[in-house]
Amino acid sequence: MSTTAKPPRRTAFFLSDRTGITVEMLGHSLLSQFENAEFEEITLPYLDTREKALATVRQIDERAKLDGGRPLVFSTFVNPEIRFVLDSANALHLDCFSIFIAQIEAELGIHSSPTIGLSHRAQDSIGQHRRIEAIKYTLEHDDGISQRNWLRADIILVGVSRTGKTPTCLYLALQYGIYAANYPFIPEDFNRMALPAQLKNVRSRLFGFTIDPLRLHRMRKERRPNSEYASVKNCQYEVREAEILMRREGIPYLDATSKSIEELATALLHEAKLERKVY
């Protein structure tokens, strides 16, 4: 009888002379395409000196010995000296800037102007303020805590509790400066099978999440084990009634069962036609 060998666990480094957020998102997206491989992901930001780069090379080389295989290194470095140092590591080094910049230069017929942090300067102060205000708004309007200023919301997510409404709202606020609120359906909503009065005035901003009842049961059981709230029967009831209510009220909704927060946010940007406030 033949067996399939399990692929070895590999280390993936995300390196940058800035925060590392961009290269981390890109690298993670690429690695997610390899479902059968396991990766330990390490992000090292602010590698802006030769000394830091040399220390990182030593760390990468140690990982190569420990793993028995070359780590994957994703980087975004403007300084060519830093890139050159990292190239000496015992790793597959994928420098995202050099991969794309050279092709763009060739296409445009002009040279880039490499400057550390240039992409963060132009609109960063405006964008940061917008993000802060959006996050503040989202926290104030989480789980229907406050119903003030709901007309200011770009979107209001509805659905039963534990369907991913809060983290998706926060992601939309943090990444795109979107004012996102959310409201969890409660038994009273199902009893009258109608939206609360305060939601009727913002119907055009409503978007719903649903979920597989068994998945919901597992999530709720972790939070409140052995409760009626987490029981399979109650989860089936709430999901069924929520879907009936959303269809009756004409609220579009997504199945959040197997989607990540990033996937849900992207789907909302497209399907709800949300305008990104920051980039």
PDB file of C-alpha atoms in Angstrom:
ATOM      1  CA  MET A   1       0.000   0.000   0.000  1.00  0.00           C
ATOM      2  CA  SER A   2       1.471   3.348  -1.049  1.00  0.00           C
ATOM      3  CA  THR A   3       1.362   6.437   1.102  1.00  0.00           C
ATOM      4  CA  THR A   4       1.711  10.041   0.091  1.00  0.00           C
ATOM      5  CA  ALA A   5       4.614  11.749   1.787  1.00  0.00           C
ATOM      6  CA  LYS A   6       3.677  14.807   3.750  1.00  0.00           C
ATOM      7  CA  PRO A   7       5.486  17.879   2.423  1.00  0.00           C
ATOM      8  CA  PRO A   8       8.013  19.349   4.870  1.00  0.00           C
ATOM      9  CA  ARG A   9       7.136  22.421   6.861  1.00  0.00           C
ATOM     10  CA  ARG A  10       8.868  25.477   5.437  1.00  0.00           C
ATOM     11  CA  THR A  11       9.534  28.952   6.756  1.00  0.00           C
ATOM     12  CA  ALA A  12       8.394  32.026   4.851  1.00  0.00           C
ATOM     13  CA  PHE A  13       9.890  35.421   5.632  1.00  0.00           C
ATOM     14  CA  PHE A  14       8.206  38.712   4.779  1.00  0.00           C
ATOM     15  CA  LEU A  15      10.850  41.461   4.798  1.00  0.00           C
ATOM     16  CA  SER A  16      10.564  45.201   4.269  1.00  0.00           C
ATOM     17  CA  ASP A  17      12.279  48.488   4.955  1.00  0.00           C
ATOM     18  CA  ARG A  18       8.871  49.802   6.028  1.00  0.00           C
ATOM     19  CA  THR A  19       5.955  48.188   7.911  1.00  0.00           C
ATOM     20  CA  GLY A  20       5.902  44.978   5.873  1.00  0.00           C
ATOM     21  CA  ILE A  21       2.117  45.056   5.512  1.00  0.00           C
ATOM     22  CA  THR A  22       2.178  45.106   1.709  1.00  0.00           C
ATOM     23  CA  VAL A  23       4.645  42.270   1.247  1.00  0.00           C
ATOM     24  CA  GLU A  24       2.956  40.248   3.998  1.00  0.00           C
ATOM     25  CA  MET A  25      -0.419  40.465   2.260  1.00  0.00           C
ATOM     26  CA  LEU A  26       1.073  39.601  -1.137  1.00  0.00           C
ATOM     27  CA  GLY A  27       3.214  36.750   0.195  1.00  0.00           C
ATOM     28  CA  HIS A  28       0.399  35.281   2.255  1.00  0.00           C
ATOM     29  CA  SER A  29      -1.911  35.373  -0.775  1.00  0.00           C
ATOM     30  CA  LEU A  30       0.662  33.497  -2.849  1.00  0.00           C
ATOM     31  CA  LEU A  31       1.308  30.873  -0.169  1.00  0.00           C
ATOM     32  CA  SER A  32      -2.411  30.279   0.289  1.00  0.00           C
ATOM     33  CA  GLN A  33      -2.435  28.743  -3.196  1.00  0.00           C
ATOM     34  CA  PHE A  34      -0.483  25.759  -1.831  1.00  0.00           C
ATOM     35  CA  GLU A  35      -3.066  24.019   0.338  1.00  0.00           C
ATOM     36  CA  ASN A  36      -0.953  20.921   1.000  1.00  0.00           C
ATOM     37  CA  ALA A  37       2.092  22.800   2.260  1.00  0.00           C
ATOM     38  CA  GLU A  38       2.656  24.122   5.771  1.00  0.00           C
ATOM     39  CA  PHE A  39       4.433  27.406   6.359  1.00  0.00           C
ATOM     40  CA  GLU A  40       5.639  29.239   9.424  1.00  0.00           C
ATOM     41  CA  GLU A  41       5.338  32.896   8.485  1.00  0.00           C
ATOM     42  CA  ILE A  42       7.736  35.459   9.953  1.00  0.00           C
ATOM     43  CA  THR A  43       7.428  39.195   9.273  1.00  0.00           C
ATOM     44  CA  LEU A  44      10.468  41.419   9.835  1.00  0.00           C
ATOM     45  CA  PRO A  45       9.772  45.121   9.207  1.00  0.00           C
ATOM     46  CA  TYR A  46      12.072  48.181   9.181  1.00  0.00           C
ATOM     47  CA  LEU A  47      15.153  46.424   7.798  1.00  0.00           C
ATOM     48  CA  ASP A  48      16.701  49.697   6.682  1.00  0.00           C
ATOM     49  CA  THR A  49      20.414  49.196   7.398  1.00  0.00           C
ATOM     50  CA  ARG A  50      23.088  46.816   6.141  1.00  0.00           C
ATOM     51  CA  GLU A  51      23.649  45.576   9.703  1.00  0.00           C
ATOM     52  CA  LYS A  52      20.004  44.608  10.092  1.00  0.00           C
ATOM     53  CA  ALA A  53      20.076  42.889   6.708  1.00  0.00           C
ATOM     54  CA  LEU A  54      23.145  40.837   7.669  1.00  0.00           C
ATOM     55  CA  ALA A  55      21.499  39.780  10.930  1.00  0.00           C
ATOM     56  CA  THR A  56      18.417  38.731   8.950  1.00  0.00           C
ATOM     57  CA  VAL A  57      20.558  36.659   6.586  1.00  0.00           C
ATOM     58  CA  ARG A  58      21.962  34.783   9.591  1.00  0.00           C
ATOM     59  CA  GLN A  59      18.431  34.143  10.870  1.00  0.00           C
ATOM     60  CA  ILE A  60      17.323  32.860   7.468  1.00  0.00           C
ATOM     61  CA  ASP A  61      20.354  30.578   7.155  1.00  0.00           C
ATOM     62  CA  GLU A  62      19.671  29.122  10.608  1.00  0.00           C
ATOM     63  CA  ARG A  63      16.094  28.393   9.568  1.00  0.00           C
ATOM     64  CA  ALA A  64      17.327  26.667   6.417  1.00  0.00           C
ATOM     65  CA  LYS A  65      19.416  24.277   8.545  1.00  0.00           C
ATOM     66  CA  LEU A  66      16.589  23.704  10.998  1.00  0.00           C
ATOM     67  CA  ASP A  67      13.948  23.064   8.316  1.00  0.00           C
ATOM     68  CA  GLY A  68      16.201  21.070   6.037  1.00  0.00           C
ATOM     69  CA  GLY A  69      15.060  23.222   3.131  1.00  0.00           C
ATOM     70  CA  ARG A  70      15.451  26.746   1.865  1.00  0.00           C
ATOM     71  CA  PRO A  71      13.037  29.297   3.326  1.00  0.00           C
ATOM     72  CA  LEU A  72      10.939  31.443   1.029  1.00  0.00           C
ATOM     73  CA  VAL A  73      11.773  35.124   1.339  1.00  0.00           C
ATOM     74  CA  PHE A  74       9.363  37.788   0.073  1.00  0.00           C
ATOM     75  CA  SER A  75      10.654  41.350   0.234  1.00  0.00           C
ATOM     76  CA  THR A  76       9.992  44.940  -0.791  1.00  0.00           C
ATOM     77  CA  PHE A  77      13.269  46.853  -0.594  1.00  0.00           C
ATOM     78  CA  VAL A  78      13.993  50.141  -2.315  1.00  0.00           C
ATOM     79  CA  ASN A  79      17.685  50.184  -1.341  1.00  0.00           C
ATOM     80  CA  PRO A  80      19.619  47.936  -3.782  1.00  0.00           C
ATOM     81  CA  GLU A  81      22.373  47.378  -1.186  1.00  0.00           C
ATOM     82  CA  ILE A  82      19.846  45.771   1.179  1.00  0.00           C
ATOM     83  CA  ARG A  83      18.522  43.601  -1.644  1.00  0.00           C
ATOM     84  CA  PHE A  84      22.058  42.516  -2.522  1.00  0.00           C
ATOM     85  CA  VAL A  85      22.746  41.444   1.081  1.00  0.00           C
ATOM     86  CA  LEU A  86      19.523  39.433   1.236  1.00  0.00           C
ATOM     87  CA  ASP A  87      20.406  37.689  -2.029  1.00  0.00           C
ATOM     88  CA  SER A  88      23.282  35.999  -0.181  1.00  0.00           C
ATOM     89  CA  ALA A  89      20.917  34.115   2.123  1.00  0.00           C
ATOM     90  CA  ASN A  90      20.300  30.401   1.647  1.00  0.00           C
ATOM     91  CA  ALA A  91      16.742  31.010   0.469  1.00  0.00           C
ATOM     92  CA  LEU A  92      14.490  31.585  -2.493  1.00  0.00           C
ATOM     93  CA  HIS A  93      14.465  35.390  -2.467  1.00  0.00           C
ATOM     94  CA  LEU A  94      11.524  36.976  -4.279  1.00  0.00           C
ATOM     95  CA  ASP A  95      11.970  40.743  -4.277  1.00  0.00           C
ATOM     96  CA  CYS A  96       8.567  42.075  -5.268  1.00  0.00           C
ATOM     97  CA  PHE A  97       9.810  45.537  -6.228  1.00  0.00           C
ATOM     98  CA  SER A  98      12.473  44.334  -8.651  1.00  0.00           C
ATOM     99  CA  ILE A  99      10.090  41.785 -10.177  1.00  0.00           C
ATOM    100  CA  PHE A 100       7.506  44.411 -11.074  1.00  0.00           C
ATOM    101  CA  ILE A 101       9.380  47.732 -11.303  1.00  0.00           C
ATOM    102  CA  ALA A 102      11.690  46.626 -14.132  1.00  0.00           C
ATOM    103  CA  GLN A 103       8.754  45.552 -16.298  1.00  0.00           C
ATOM    104  CA  ILE A 104       6.851  48.772 -15.605  1.00  0.00           C
ATOM    105  CA  GLU A 105       9.934  50.844 -16.452  1.00  0.00           C
ATOM    106  CA  ALA A 106      10.313  48.981 -19.729  1.00  0.00           C
ATOM    107  CA  GLU A 107       6.662  49.494 -20.597  1.00  0.00           C
ATOM    108  CA  LEU A 108       6.602  53.214 -19.722  1.00  0.00           C
ATOM    109  CA  GLY A 109      10.062  53.972 -21.074  1.00  0.00           C
ATOM    110  CA  ILE A 110      11.022  55.879 -17.934  1.00  0.00           C
ATOM    111  CA  HIS A 111      12.944  55.100 -14.754  1.00  0.00           C
ATOM    112  CA  SER A 112      11.312  54.874 -11.337  1.00  0.00           C
ATOM    113  CA  SER A 113      12.268  57.198  -8.502  1.00  0.00           C
ATOM    114  CA  PRO A 114      13.099  54.817  -5.660  1.00  0.00           C
ATOM    115  CA  THR A 115      12.463  56.470  -2.298  1.00  0.00           C
ATOM    116  CA  ILE A 116      11.736  54.628   0.935  1.00  0.00           C
ATOM    117  CA  GLY A 117       8.219  55.308   2.140  1.00  0.00           C
ATOM    118  CA  LEU A 118       7.228  57.332  -0.939  1.00  0.00           C
ATOM    119  CA  SER A 119       3.940  55.452  -1.250  1.00  0.00           C
ATOM    120  CA  HIS A 120       3.047  56.462   2.307  1.00  0.00           C
ATOM    121  CA  ARG A 121       3.513  60.214   1.961  1.00  0.00           C
ATOM    122  CA  ALA A 122       1.093  61.780  -0.471  1.00  0.00           C
ATOM    123  CA  GLN A 123      -2.315  61.029   1.007  1.00  0.00           C
ATOM    124  CA  ASP A 124      -1.285  59.220   4.147  1.00  0.00           C
ATOM    125  CA  SER A 125      -2.290  61.921   6.609  1.00  0.00           C
ATOM    126  CA  ILE A 126      -5.735  62.225   5.016  1.00  0.00           C
ATOM    127  CA  GLY A 127      -6.107  58.468   4.718  1.00  0.00           C
ATOM    128  CA  GLN A 128      -5.005  57.853   8.298  1.00  0.00           C
ATOM    129  CA  HIS A 129      -7.518  60.354   9.627  1.00  0.00           C
ATOM    130  CA  ARG A 130     -10.266  58.721   7.585  1.00  0.00           C
ATOM    131  CA  ARG A 131      -9.319  55.268   8.892  1.00  0.00           C
ATOM    132  CA  ILE A 132      -9.290  56.472  12.502  1.00  0.00           C
ATOM    133  CA  GLU A 133     -12.715  58.057  12.137  1.00  0.00           C
ATOM    134  CA  ALA A 134     -14.090  54.971  10.363  1.00  0.00           C
ATOM    135  CA  ILE A 135     -12.784  52.634  13.083  1.00  0.00           C
ATOM    136  CA  LYS A 136     -14.234  54.885  15.783  1.00  0.00           C
ATOM    137  CA  TYR A 137     -17.600  54.874  14.024  1.00  0.00           C
ATOM    138  CA  THR A 138     -17.541  51.096  13.576  1.00  0.00           C
ATOM    139  CA  LEU A 139     -16.748  50.451  17.245  1.00  0.00           C
ATOM    140  CA  GLU A 140     -19.537  52.810  18.326  1.00  0.00           C
ATOM    141  CA  HIS A 141     -22.015  51.028  16.048  1.00  0.00           C
ATOM    142  CA  ASP A 142     -21.011  47.407  16.700  1.00  0.00           C
ATOM    143  CA  ASP A 143     -23.739  44.873  17.499  1.00  0.00           C
ATOM    144  CA  GLY A 144     -26.389  47.589  17.369  1.00  0.00           C
ATOM    145  CA  ILE A 145     -24.895  49.271  20.455  1.00  0.00           C
ATOM    146  CA  SER A 146     -25.720  52.709  19.124  1.00  0.00           C
ATOM    147  CA  GLN A 147     -28.354  53.598  16.573  1.00  0.00           C
ATOM    148  CA  ARG A 148     -27.265  57.222  16.281  1.00  0.00           C
ATOM    149  CA  ASN A 149     -25.928  58.396  12.949  1.00  0.00           C
ATOM    150  CA  TRP A 150     -26.850  55.184  11.124  1.00  0.00           C
ATOM    151  CA  LEU A 151     -27.579  57.370   8.117  1.00  0.00           C
ATOM    152  CA  ARG A 152     -23.842  58.092   8.045  1.00  0.00           C
ATOM    153  CA  ALA A 153     -23.006  54.406   7.534  1.00  0.00           C
ATOM    154  CA  ASP A 154     -21.681  53.268   4.169  1.00  0.00           C
ATOM    155  CA  ILE A 155     -22.954  49.778   4.964  1.00  0.00           C
ATOM    156  CA  ILE A 156     -24.799  48.024   7.803  1.00  0.00           C
ATOM    157  CA  LEU A 157     -24.280  44.277   8.123  1.00  0.00           C
ATOM    158  CA  VAL A 158     -27.088  42.145   9.521  1.00  0.00           C
ATOM    159  CA  GLY A 159     -27.410  38.483  10.415  1.00  0.00           C
ATOM    160  CA  VAL A 160     -27.383  36.202  13.436  1.00  0.00           C
ATOM    161  CA  SER A 161     -24.539  36.525  15.917  1.00  0.00           C
ATOM    162  CA  ARG A 162     -21.134  34.936  15.172  1.00  0.00           C
ATOM    163  CA  THR A 163     -21.292  35.212  11.389  1.00  0.00           C
ATOM    164  CA  GLY A 164     -18.261  37.491  11.075  1.00  0.00           C
ATOM    165  CA  LYS A 165     -20.016  40.854  10.989  1.00  0.00           C
ATOM    166  CA  THR A 166     -17.779  42.646  13.506  1.00  0.00           C
ATOM    167  CA  PRO A 167     -14.353  41.636  12.122  1.00  0.00           C
ATOM    168  CA  THR A 168     -15.522  42.367   8.573  1.00  0.00           C
ATOM    169  CA  CYS A 169     -16.714  45.833   9.619  1.00  0.00           C
ATOM    170  CA  LEU A 170     -13.394  46.551  11.306  1.00  0.00           C
ATOM    171  CA  TYR A 171     -11.470  45.317   8.266  1.00  0.00           C
ATOM    172  CA  LEU A 172     -13.498  47.590   5.971  1.00  0.00           C
ATOM    173  CA  ALA A 173     -12.844  50.526   8.289  1.00  0.00           C
ATOM    174  CA  LEU A 174      -9.130  49.870   8.709  1.00  0.00           C
ATOM    175  CA  GLN A 175      -8.294  49.018   5.111  1.00  0.00           C
ATOM    176  CA  TYR A 176     -10.666  51.246   3.182  1.00  0.00           C
ATOM    177  CA  GLY A 177     -11.947  53.914   5.566  1.00  0.00           C
ATOM    178  CA  ILE A 178     -15.514  52.631   5.168  1.00  0.00           C
ATOM    179  CA  TYR A 179     -18.057  53.516   7.847  1.00  0.00           C
ATOM    180  CA  ALA A 180     -19.482  50.084   8.665  1.00  0.00           C
ATOM    181  CA  ALA A 181     -22.068  49.265  11.322  1.00  0.00           C
ATOM    182  CA  ASN A 182     -23.714  45.968  12.171  1.00  0.00           C
ATOM    183  CA  TYR A 183     -26.841  44.665  13.821  1.00  0.00           C
ATOM    184  CA  PRO A 184     -27.419  41.091  15.084  1.00  0.00           C
ATOM    185  CA  PHE A 185     -30.891  39.676  14.592  1.00  0.00           C
ATOM    186  CA  ILE A 186     -32.546  38.740  17.893  1.00  0.00           C
ATOM    187  CA  PRO A 187     -35.537  36.460  18.706  1.00  0.00           C
ATOM    188  CA  GLU A 188     -37.924  39.430  18.721  1.00  0.00           C
ATOM    189  CA  ASP A 189     -37.033  40.126  15.092  1.00  0.00           C
ATOM    190  CA  PHE A 190     -37.960  36.571  14.155  1.00  0.00           C
ATOM    191  CA  ASN A 191     -41.179  36.626  16.204  1.00  0.00           C
ATOM    192  CA  ARG A 192     -42.522  39.610  14.292  1.00  0.00           C
ATOM    193  CA  MET A 193     -40.654  38.610  11.087  1.00  0.00           C
ATOM    194  CA  ALA A 194     -39.888  42.237  10.333  1.00  0.00           C
ATOM    195  CA  LEU A 195     -36.971  44.613  10.570  1.00  0.00           C
ATOM    196  CA  PRO A 196     -36.667  46.818  13.641  1.00  0.00           C
ATOM    197  CA  ALA A 197     -38.046  50.279  12.960  1.00  0.00           C
ATOM    198  CA  GLN A 198     -34.585  51.871  13.070  1.00  0.00           C
ATOM    199  CA  LEU A 199     -33.344  49.627  10.247  1.00  0.00           C
ATOM    200  CA  LYS A 200     -36.213  50.409   7.909  1.00  0.00           C
ATOM    201  CA  ASN A 201     -34.893  53.942   7.439  1.00  0.00           C
ATOM    202  CA  VAL A 202     -31.535  52.621   6.218  1.00  0.00           C
ATOM    203  CA  ARG A 203     -32.754  49.672   4.156  1.00  0.00           C
ATOM    204  CA  SER A 204     -30.613  50.614   1.151  1.00  0.00           C
ATOM    205  CA  ARG A 205     -27.462  50.262   3.275  1.00  0.00           C
ATOM    206  CA  LEU A 206     -28.278  46.785   4.601  1.00  0.00           C
ATOM    207  CA  PHE A 207     -26.344  43.672   3.598  1.00  0.00           C
ATOM    208  CA  GLY A 208     -26.645  40.292   5.286  1.00  0.00           C
ATOM    209  CA  PHE A 209     -24.441  37.361   6.246  1.00  0.00           C
ATOM    210  CA  THR A 210     -25.653  33.801   6.649  1.00  0.00           C
ATOM    211  CA  ILE A 211     -23.766  30.671   7.682  1.00  0.00           C
ATOM    212  CA  ASP A 212     -24.051  26.894   7.812  1.00  0.00           C
ATOM    213  CA  PRO A 213     -25.882  26.022  11.072  1.00  0.00           C
ATOM    214  CA  LEU A 214     -23.381  23.308  12.060  1.00  0.00           C
ATOM    215  CA  ARG A 215     -20.493  25.712  11.584  1.00  0.00           C
ATOM    216  CA  LEU A 216     -22.373  28.263  13.675  1.00  0.00           C
ATOM    217  CA  HIS A 217     -22.951  25.612  16.360  1.00  0.00           C
ATOM    218  CA  ARG A 218     -19.219  24.861  16.593  1.00  0.00           C
ATOM    219  CA  MET A 219     -18.329  28.540  16.875  1.00  0.00           C
ATOM    220  CA  ARG A 220     -20.957  29.303  19.496  1.00  0.00           C
ATOM    221  CA  LYS A 221     -20.082  26.168  21.490  1.00  0.00           C
ATOM    222  CA  GLU A 222     -16.565  27.547  22.004  1.00  0.00           C
ATOM    223  CA  ARG A 223     -18.004  30.732  23.449  1.00  0.00           C
ATOM    224  CA  ARG A 224     -20.939  29.364  25.463  1.00  0.00           C
ATOM    225  CA  PRO A 225     -20.766  25.560  25.736  1.00  0.00           C
ATOM    226  CA  ASN A 226     -23.861  23.574  26.712  1.00  0.00           C
ATOM    227  CA  SER A 227     -26.151  26.555  26.168  1.00  0.00           C
ATOM    228  CA  GLU A 228     -29.419  26.832  24.268  1.00  0.00           C
ATOM    229  CA  TYR A 229     -27.745  29.665  22.326  1.00  0.00           C
ATOM    230  CA  ALA A 230     -25.165  27.215  20.953  1.00  0.00           C
ATOM    231  CA  SER A 231     -27.429  24.200  20.424  1.00  0.00           C
ATOM    232  CA  VAL A 232     -27.714  22.758  16.934  1.00  0.00           C
ATOM    233  CA  LYS A 233     -31.493  23.132  17.017  1.00  0.00           C
ATOM    234  CA  ASN A 234     -31.324  26.818  17.906  1.00  0.00           C
ATOM    235  CA  CYS A 235     -28.611  27.509  15.331  1.00  0.00           C
ATOM    236  CA  GLN A 236     -30.708  25.849  12.635  1.00  0.00           C
ATOM    237  CA  TYR A 237     -33.733  27.877  13.710  1.00  0.00           C
ATOM    238  CA  GLU A 238     -31.922  31.220  13.758  1.00  0.00           C
ATOM    239  CA  VAL A 239     -30.217  30.732  10.396  1.00  0.00           C
ATOM    240  CA  ARG A 240     -33.461  29.610   8.769  1.00  0.00           C
ATOM    241  CA  GLU A 241     -35.474  32.518  10.169  1.00  0.00           C
ATOM    242  CA  ALA A 242     -32.756  35.064   9.355  1.00  0.00           C
ATOM    243  CA  GLU A 243     -32.663  33.956   5.722  1.00  0.00           C
ATOM    244  CA  ILE A 244     -36.457  34.111   5.492  1.00  0.00           C
ATOM    245  CA  LEU A 245     -36.423  37.617   6.990  1.00  0.00           C
ATOM    246  CA  MET A 246     -33.692  38.870   4.660  1.00  0.00           C
ATOM    247  CA  ARG A 247     -35.441  37.471   1.586  1.00  0.00           C
ATOM    248  CA  ARG A 248     -38.751  38.965   2.688  1.00  0.00           C
ATOM    249  CA  GLU A 249     -37.160  42.374   3.219  1.00  0.00           C
ATOM    250  CA  GLY A 250     -35.168  42.223  -0.016  1.00  0.00           C
ATOM    251  CA  ILE A 251     -31.780  42.305   1.727  1.00  0.00           C
ATOM    252  CA  PRO A 252     -28.943  40.785  -0.321  1.00  0.00           C
ATOM    253  CA  TYR A 253     -26.785  38.385   1.663  1.00  0.00           C
ATOM    254  CA  LEU A 254     -23.642  36.271   1.455  1.00  0.00           C
ATOM    255  CA  ASP A 255     -22.819  32.840   2.833  1.00  0.00           C
ATOM    256  CA  ALA A 256     -19.901  33.463   5.223  1.00  0.00           C
ATOM    257  CA  THR A 257     -19.337  29.789   6.091  1.00  0.00           C
ATOM    258  CA  SER A 258     -16.070  29.199   4.264  1.00  0.00           C
ATOM    259  CA  LYS A 259     -14.943  32.752   3.497  1.00  0.00           C
ATOM    260  CA  SER A 260     -12.122  34.625   5.196  1.00  0.00           C
ATOM    261  CA  ILE A 261     -12.617  38.172   6.451  1.00  0.00           C
ATOM    262  CA  GLU A 262     -10.636  39.434   3.458  1.00  0.00           C
ATOM    263  CA  GLU A 263     -12.864  37.504   1.052  1.00  0.00           C
ATOM    264  CA  LEU A 264     -16.032  38.794   2.705  1.00  0.00           C
ATOM    265  CA  ALA A 265     -14.779  42.382   2.553  1.00  0.00           C
ATOM    266  CA  THR A 266     -13.832  42.039  -1.102  1.00  0.00           C
ATOM    267  CA  ALA A 267     -17.207  40.536  -1.953  1.00  0.00           C
ATOM    268  CA  LEU A 268     -18.950  43.411  -0.186  1.00  0.00           C
ATOM    269  CA  LEU A 269     -16.896  45.998  -2.075  1.00  0.00           C
ATOM    270  CA  HIS A 270     -18.064  44.403  -5.308  1.00  0.00           C
ATOM    271  CA  GLU A 271     -21.629  43.329  -4.594  1.00  0.00           C
ATOM    272  CA  ALA A 272     -22.645  46.274  -2.400  1.00  0.00           C
ATOM    273  CA  LYS A 273     -20.766  48.656  -4.726  1.00  0.00           C
ATOM    274  CA  LEU A 274     -18.918  50.249  -1.826  1.00  0.00           C
ATOM    275  CA  GLU A 275     -16.596  53.137  -2.604  1.00  0.00           C
ATOM    276  CA  ARG A 276     -13.126  52.837  -1.094  1.00  0.00           C
ATOM    277  CA  LYS A 277     -12.386  55.984   0.877  1.00  0.00           C
ATOM    278  CA  VAL A 278      -8.638  55.361   1.153  1.00  0.00           C
ATOM    279  CA  TYR A 279      -6.124  53.336  -0.886  1.00  0.00           C
TER     280      TYR A 279
END
